[in-house]
């Protein structure tokens, strides 16, 4: 038995490991407790249900995606380039995950399907980051849209083919980068027009 | 036993019925033969494998989608409005299918997952229709893009959230029409800019 105190972080580490081994459908809170050599009652004191534990795992996982993106959203300089870097980073992270660990990616996609509230909050956070970039682009006269929040949501939704896990099987298409470049060119052209 | 000659059309009708009842995983060529009261050898004379029959079902199903869209692509008048009508019609058809017959839609989505070649050909056909509209918009000075094929593919891919079956669960979102309107506004703004 590990003598370090049983923090929520340690429980989440164990839950990730168990989910990775058994998948979402088969993994249980008892498996997590067994992995940590504690009773399942001990886990329930921190996470009152399997759903709560699943949501916390999803939240931490998505947090790892939003942190480097938040750093890009806070950079200075050309908003056009910053926006491109932001989406490029998002796509790189998603693709790396699916290529490096396809089974783990599938498990996390299944978790995301069920942890709807967590995913929605994550998307709101990402769209807010994009909106901040669009807003700075409006200030610098690079963009001429009037509603940064609406424009950010539209750009995010118009690029789902390139970052939404439902399209992961299309990311190995040899044309995928050219396809993104074309969509990007069109969206960017739209952002510089008064609408 | 039905005395009318056993045409490919009749076999496809039967295959659709069988797929609708049992789903793709469970349906067999023997089920289709039983439904038609013929031997499975008779089916194989028309369709040499279950995959060939599945592809033919997918092809006919997708054809029902492309026919009314082709009619819109051939209309005269404002290309801006024509392009909007085309995508609206595509979205209406997809949504109707998923709302009216969710199980059948799931079956067809599973078929489409496997009949990749048929689906790819269908998408090429749809993108060509969009390209024809964009081209007429370039002629009429409504659009200022230079490569209608690339622009058509970009508009098609930038709107997948609203017509790709992988996003069907998002179509019941009360914001879906407003979301599309925002994406559309951005794409249309892009189309009128020299790129």
mmCIF file of N, CA and C in Angstrom, chain A residues 1-18 21-22 28-47 53 57 60:
data_model
loop_
_atom_site.group_PDB
_atom_site.id
_atom_site.type_symbol
_atom_site.label_atom_id
_atom_site.label_comp_id
_atom_site.label_asym_id
_atom_site.label_seq_id
_atom_site.Cartn_x
_atom_site.Cartn_y
_atom_site.Cartn_z
ATOM 1 N N UNK A 1 0.843 -1.215 0.000
ATOM 2 C CA UNK A 1 0.000 0.000 0.000
ATOM 3 C C UNK A 1 0.872 1.257 0.000
ATOM 4 N N UNK A 2 0.504 2.172 -0.872
ATOM 5 C CA UNK A 2 1.216 3.434 -0.964
ATOM 6 C C UNK A 2 0.857 4.277 0.268
ATOM 7 N N UNK A 3 1.878 4.811 0.956
ATOM 8 C CA UNK A 3 1.606 5.530 2.196
ATOM 9 C C UNK A 3 1.295 7.007 1.996
ATOM 10 N N UNK A 4 1.524 7.518 0.763
ATOM 11 C CA UNK A 4 1.224 8.929 0.542
ATOM 12 C C UNK A 4 -0.288 9.129 0.679
ATOM 13 N N UNK A 5 -0.711 10.314 1.144
ATOM 14 C CA UNK A 5 -2.147 10.520 1.396
ATOM 15 C C UNK A 5 -2.983 10.353 0.117
ATOM 16 N N UNK A 6 -4.195 9.863 0.302
ATOM 17 C CA UNK A 6 -5.060 9.597 -0.832
ATOM 18 C C UNK A 6 -5.741 10.886 -1.302
ATOM 19 N N UNK A 7 -5.048 11.639 -2.148
ATOM 20 C CA UNK A 7 -5.596 12.885 -2.677
ATOM 21 C C UNK A 7 -6.501 12.586 -3.870
ATOM 22 N N UNK A 8 -7.396 13.528 -4.205
ATOM 23 C CA UNK A 8 -8.196 13.362 -5.438
ATOM 24 C C UNK A 8 -7.293 13.128 -6.651
ATOM 25 N N UNK A 9 -6.131 13.804 -6.703
ATOM 26 C CA UNK A 9 -5.205 13.629 -7.831
ATOM 27 C C UNK A 9 -4.768 12.177 -7.971
ATOM 28 N N UNK A 10 -4.447 11.546 -6.845
ATOM 29 C CA UNK A 10 -3.998 10.149 -6.896
ATOM 30 C C UNK A 10 -5.131 9.230 -7.341
ATOM 31 N N UNK A 11 -6.341 9.528 -6.890
ATOM 32 C CA UNK A 11 -7.500 8.727 -7.319
ATOM 33 C C UNK A 11 -7.701 8.879 -8.832
ATOM 34 N N UNK A 12 -7.546 10.110 -9.328
ATOM 35 C CA UNK A 12 -7.716 10.344 -10.773
ATOM 36 C C UNK A 12 -6.629 9.637 -11.577
ATOM 37 N N UNK A 13 -5.385 9.647 -11.058
ATOM 38 C CA UNK A 13 -4.309 8.910 -11.735
ATOM 39 C C UNK A 13 -4.692 7.434 -11.855
ATOM 40 N N UNK A 14 -5.187 6.885 -10.756
ATOM 41 C CA UNK A 14 -5.564 5.465 -10.741
ATOM 42 C C UNK A 14 -6.744 5.215 -11.684
ATOM 43 N N UNK A 15 -7.711 6.117 -11.664
ATOM 44 C CA UNK A 15 -8.897 5.952 -12.524
ATOM 45 C C UNK A 15 -8.488 5.980 -14.003
ATOM 46 N N UNK A 16 -7.552 6.868 -14.349
ATOM 47 C CA UNK A 16 -7.049 6.927 -15.732
ATOM 48 C C UNK A 16 -6.415 5.602 -16.127
ATOM 49 N N UNK A 17 -5.610 5.092 -15.219
ATOM 50 C CA UNK A 17 -4.913 3.831 -15.470
ATOM 51 C C UNK A 17 -5.927 2.684 -15.671
ATOM 52 N N UNK A 18 -6.929 2.638 -14.809
ATOM 53 C CA UNK A 18 -7.951 1.581 -14.869
ATOM 54 C C UNK A 18 -8.782 1.724 -16.152
ATOM 55 N N UNK A 21 -6.854 0.502 -19.061
ATOM 56 C CA UNK A 21 -6.742 -0.962 -19.136
ATOM 57 C C UNK A 21 -8.035 -1.642 -19.538
ATOM 58 N N UNK A 22 -9.152 -1.207 -18.905
ATOM 59 C CA UNK A 22 -10.406 -1.955 -19.092
ATOM 60 C C UNK A 22 -11.408 -1.282 -20.035
ATOM 61 N N UNK A 28 -14.725 -0.223 -13.160
ATOM 62 C CA UNK A 28 -15.632 0.078 -12.036
ATOM 63 C C UNK A 28 -14.864 0.831 -10.963
ATOM 64 N N UNK A 29 -15.625 1.434 -10.040
ATOM 65 C CA UNK A 29 -15.011 2.125 -8.906
ATOM 66 C C UNK A 29 -14.240 1.108 -8.055
ATOM 67 N N UNK A 30 -14.750 -0.119 -7.983
ATOM 68 C CA UNK A 30 -14.058 -1.174 -7.223
ATOM 69 C C UNK A 30 -12.665 -1.439 -7.826
ATOM 70 N N UNK A 31 -12.567 -1.424 -9.167
ATOM 71 C CA UNK A 31 -11.258 -1.599 -9.812
ATOM 72 C C UNK A 31 -10.286 -0.502 -9.382
ATOM 73 N N UNK A 32 -10.785 0.720 -9.326
ATOM 74 C CA UNK A 32 -9.943 1.856 -8.936
ATOM 75 C C UNK A 32 -9.491 1.676 -7.484
ATOM 76 N N UNK A 33 -10.420 1.272 -6.623
ATOM 77 C CA UNK A 33 -10.099 1.051 -5.205
ATOM 78 C C UNK A 33 -9.050 -0.055 -5.071
ATOM 79 N N UNK A 34 -9.246 -1.144 -5.840
ATOM 80 C CA UNK A 34 -8.307 -2.263 -5.786
ATOM 81 C C UNK A 34 -6.915 -1.805 -6.229
ATOM 82 N N UNK A 35 -6.885 -1.000 -7.288
ATOM 83 C CA UNK A 35 -5.611 -0.482 -7.811
ATOM 84 C C UNK A 35 -4.872 0.316 -6.730
ATOM 85 N N UNK A 36 -5.628 1.057 -5.922
ATOM 86 C CA UNK A 36 -5.032 1.904 -4.880
ATOM 87 C C UNK A 36 -4.903 1.178 -3.552
ATOM 88 N N UNK A 37 -5.408 -0.068 -3.512
ATOM 89 C CA UNK A 37 -5.407 -0.866 -2.273
ATOM 90 C C UNK A 37 -6.137 -0.149 -1.140
ATOM 91 N N UNK A 38 -7.283 0.393 -1.480
ATOM 92 C CA UNK A 38 -8.168 0.998 -0.460
ATOM 93 C C UNK A 38 -9.564 0.417 -0.675
ATOM 94 N N UNK A 39 -10.477 0.691 0.251
ATOM 95 C CA UNK A 39 -11.856 0.214 0.069
ATOM 96 C C UNK A 39 -12.578 1.135 -0.912
ATOM 97 N N UNK A 40 -13.641 0.625 -1.578
ATOM 98 C CA UNK A 40 -14.333 1.508 -2.517
ATOM 99 C C UNK A 40 -15.062 2.628 -1.782
ATOM 100 N N UNK A 41 -15.353 2.397 -0.488
ATOM 101 C CA UNK A 41 -15.959 3.455 0.321
ATOM 102 C C UNK A 41 -15.048 4.678 0.405
ATOM 103 N N UNK A 42 -13.748 4.411 0.450
ATOM 104 C CA UNK A 42 -12.766 5.501 0.509
ATOM 105 C C UNK A 42 -12.822 6.355 -0.756
ATOM 106 N N UNK A 43 -12.983 5.690 -1.903
ATOM 107 C CA UNK A 43 -13.102 6.429 -3.171
ATOM 108 C C UNK A 43 -14.374 7.272 -3.164
ATOM 109 N N UNK A 44 -15.467 6.644 -2.706
ATOM 110 C CA UNK A 44 -16.759 7.351 -2.716
ATOM 111 C C UNK A 44 -16.761 8.586 -1.816
ATOM 112 N N UNK A 45 -15.853 8.604 -0.801
ATOM 113 C CA UNK A 45 -15.787 9.815 0.033
ATOM 114 C C UNK A 45 -15.285 11.002 -0.791
ATOM 115 N N UNK A 46 -14.477 10.728 -1.821
ATOM 116 C CA UNK A 46 -13.960 11.807 -2.686
ATOM 117 C C UNK A 46 -14.853 12.030 -3.916
ATOM 118 N N UNK A 47 -15.336 10.937 -4.493
ATOM 119 C CA UNK A 47 -16.184 11.021 -5.690
ATOM 120 C C UNK A 47 -17.439 10.191 -5.434
ATOM 121 N N UNK A 53 -16.679 10.456 -10.810
ATOM 122 C CA UNK A 53 -15.275 10.124 -11.059
ATOM 123 C C UNK A 53 -14.948 10.253 -12.550
ATOM 124 N N UNK A 57 -12.275 12.756 -14.378
ATOM 125 C CA UNK A 57 -11.227 12.288 -15.295
ATOM 126 C C UNK A 57 -11.305 13.075 -16.607
ATOM 127 N N UNK A 60 -10.024 16.711 -16.149
ATOM 128 C CA UNK A 60 -8.570 16.835 -16.079
ATOM 129 C C UNK A 60 -7.941 16.625 -17.453
#
